[in-house]
Amino acid sequence: MKFTQETEFNGYAIHRYGPGEVTLAAPGSLEELTLNEPFLLSGARLDRDWAPGGFEGLDETQLALLLKDEPELVLLGTGERQRFPAPALLAPLFAAGVGVEVMDSGAACRTYNILLGEGRRVAAGIIL
């Protein structure tokens, strides 16, 4: 799916999402970057080494990395379908008072762009 509306983003923006890959644009750049491994995205930060074990490999440490940039909302994209991690794994996010939304990765990509376009402090962990 290609996003057609061009919006001025203050950070990494997701240009396209498809099965097994996401294409991003870096802040202030017209260059695109295509990713096909899990990644963490928040404003001006991209962590390409996030969740190397996919959904099954998620742990508290990796989920706590979503808090590094002090987001008000965290999106967790769990792949082609929505899957919920154990509540104990989400405990660091809840303890920080951050809103958490778990959804399939396509929905997380679309929602990330909407929230970023609104100027919200959002972080997304996307599993492909």
Tab-separated table of C-alpha atoms in Angstrom:
chain	number	residue	atom	x	y	z
A	1	MET	CA	0.000	0.000	0.000
A	2	LYS	CA	1.392	3.392	-0.949
A	3	PHE	CA	0.439	6.436	1.090
A	4	THR	CA	-0.440	9.204	-1.346
A	5	GLN	CA	-0.902	12.292	0.788
A	6	GLU	CA	2.385	14.061	1.366
A	7	THR	CA	2.564	15.693	4.781
A	8	GLU	CA	5.358	17.681	6.400
A	9	PHE	CA	6.672	15.298	9.067
A	10	ASN	CA	8.969	16.155	11.911
A	11	GLY	CA	10.813	12.845	11.876
A	12	TYR	CA	10.944	9.550	10.023
A	13	ALA	CA	7.815	8.969	7.954
A	14	ILE	CA	6.526	5.689	6.564
A	15	HIS	CA	6.006	5.937	2.806
A	16	ARG	CA	4.907	2.391	1.992
A	17	TYR	CA	4.019	-0.836	3.739
A	18	GLY	CA	3.775	-4.220	2.059
A	19	PRO	CA	4.156	-7.865	2.978
A	20	GLY	CA	7.545	-8.196	4.639
A	21	GLU	CA	8.800	-4.659	4.064
A	22	VAL	CA	8.366	-1.021	5.013
A	23	THR	CA	9.798	1.980	3.174
A	24	LEU	CA	10.726	5.048	5.218
A	25	ALA	CA	11.841	8.587	4.482
A	26	ALA	CA	14.441	10.091	6.776
A	27	PRO	CA	13.818	13.505	8.357
A	28	GLY	CA	14.588	16.310	5.916
A	29	SER	CA	15.540	13.906	3.129
A	30	LEU	CA	13.965	12.689	-0.078
A	31	GLU	CA	15.891	9.410	0.096
A	32	GLU	CA	13.905	6.282	0.928
A	33	LEU	CA	15.057	3.391	3.065
A	34	THR	CA	13.435	-0.037	2.711
A	35	LEU	CA	13.454	-2.302	5.775
A	36	ASN	CA	12.564	-5.990	5.940
A	37	GLU	CA	13.455	-6.752	9.559
A	38	PRO	CA	11.761	-5.614	12.799
A	39	PHE	CA	12.520	-2.005	13.718
A	40	LEU	CA	11.757	0.704	16.259
A	41	LEU	CA	10.779	4.147	15.063
A	42	SER	CA	10.193	7.334	17.013
A	43	GLY	CA	10.453	10.821	15.651
A	44	ALA	CA	14.095	11.332	14.742
A	45	ARG	CA	15.287	7.839	15.767
A	46	LEU	CA	15.389	4.581	13.861
A	47	ASP	CA	16.638	1.399	15.546
A	48	ARG	CA	17.098	-1.305	12.932
A	49	ASP	CA	18.312	-3.866	15.482
A	50	TRP	CA	15.095	-3.947	17.513
A	51	ALA	CA	13.346	-7.291	18.224
A	52	PRO	CA	15.686	-9.531	16.231
A	53	GLY	CA	13.717	-12.602	17.367
A	54	GLY	CA	10.413	-11.247	16.032
A	55	PHE	CA	7.241	-11.499	18.095
A	56	GLU	CA	8.325	-14.690	19.860
A	57	GLY	CA	11.588	-13.019	20.919
A	58	LEU	CA	10.025	-9.921	22.520
A	59	ASP	CA	11.102	-9.315	26.086
A	60	GLU	CA	10.743	-6.519	28.659
A	61	THR	CA	14.084	-4.990	27.681
A	62	GLN	CA	13.115	-4.603	24.032
A	63	LEU	CA	9.703	-3.195	24.864
A	64	ALA	CA	11.275	-0.774	27.348
A	65	LEU	CA	13.422	0.593	24.472
A	66	LEU	CA	10.206	2.075	23.086
A	67	LEU	CA	10.305	4.520	26.027
A	68	LYS	CA	13.730	5.986	25.198
A	69	ASP	CA	12.333	9.105	23.511
A	70	GLU	CA	9.583	9.642	26.107
A	71	PRO	CA	6.567	9.003	23.855
A	72	GLU	CA	3.015	9.666	24.929
A	73	LEU	CA	1.836	6.680	22.896
A	74	VAL	CA	3.480	3.423	21.786
A	75	LEU	CA	2.296	1.397	18.812
A	76	LEU	CA	3.253	-2.258	18.616
A	77	GLY	CA	2.858	-3.773	15.145
A	78	THR	CA	2.905	-7.551	15.538
A	79	GLY	CA	3.192	-8.675	11.906
A	80	GLU	CA	0.469	-9.729	9.484
A	81	ARG	CA	-1.995	-10.289	12.302
A	82	GLN	CA	-2.636	-8.735	15.671
A	83	ARG	CA	-1.069	-10.706	18.526
A	84	PHE	CA	-0.890	-9.586	22.133
A	85	PRO	CA	2.282	-10.030	24.193
A	86	ALA	CA	1.981	-11.211	27.764
A	87	PRO	CA	0.838	-8.370	30.064
A	88	ALA	CA	4.047	-8.706	32.109
A	89	LEU	CA	6.073	-7.741	29.028
A	90	LEU	CA	4.088	-4.525	28.667
A	91	ALA	CA	4.548	-3.634	32.352
A	92	PRO	CA	7.395	-1.090	31.768
A	93	LEU	CA	5.176	0.808	29.334
A	94	PHE	CA	2.182	0.824	31.664
A	95	ALA	CA	4.358	1.808	34.632
A	96	ALA	CA	5.598	4.831	32.648
A	97	GLY	CA	2.003	5.933	32.060
A	98	VAL	CA	2.350	5.575	28.296
A	99	GLY	CA	-0.605	4.571	26.135
A	100	VAL	CA	-0.076	1.271	24.323
A	101	GLU	CA	-1.853	0.075	21.183
A	102	VAL	CA	-1.220	-3.415	19.809
A	103	MET	CA	-2.239	-3.978	16.185
A	104	ASP	CA	-1.137	-5.666	12.975
A	105	SER	CA	1.889	-3.981	11.399
A	106	GLY	CA	-0.020	-2.395	8.502
A	107	ALA	CA	-2.378	-0.648	10.920
A	108	ALA	CA	0.571	0.404	13.103
A	109	CYS	CA	2.322	1.979	10.090
A	110	ARG	CA	-0.783	3.924	9.078
A	111	THR	CA	-1.487	5.045	12.643
A	112	TYR	CA	2.138	6.103	13.197
A	113	ASN	CA	2.001	8.490	10.235
A	114	ILE	CA	-1.301	9.984	11.368
A	115	LEU	CA	-0.029	10.604	14.904
A	116	LEU	CA	3.329	11.930	13.718
A	117	GLY	CA	1.535	14.273	11.324
A	118	GLU	CA	-0.467	15.606	14.267
A	119	GLY	CA	2.785	16.411	16.084
A	120	ARG	CA	2.289	13.695	18.711
A	121	ARG	CA	5.201	12.005	20.494
A	122	VAL	CA	4.782	8.480	19.210
A	123	ALA	CA	7.050	5.436	19.102
A	124	ALA	CA	6.391	2.334	17.025
A	125	GLY	CA	7.867	-1.129	17.218
A	126	ILE	CA	7.145	-2.867	13.913
A	127	ILE	CA	7.589	-6.597	13.378
A	128	LEU	CA	7.503	-7.772	9.758
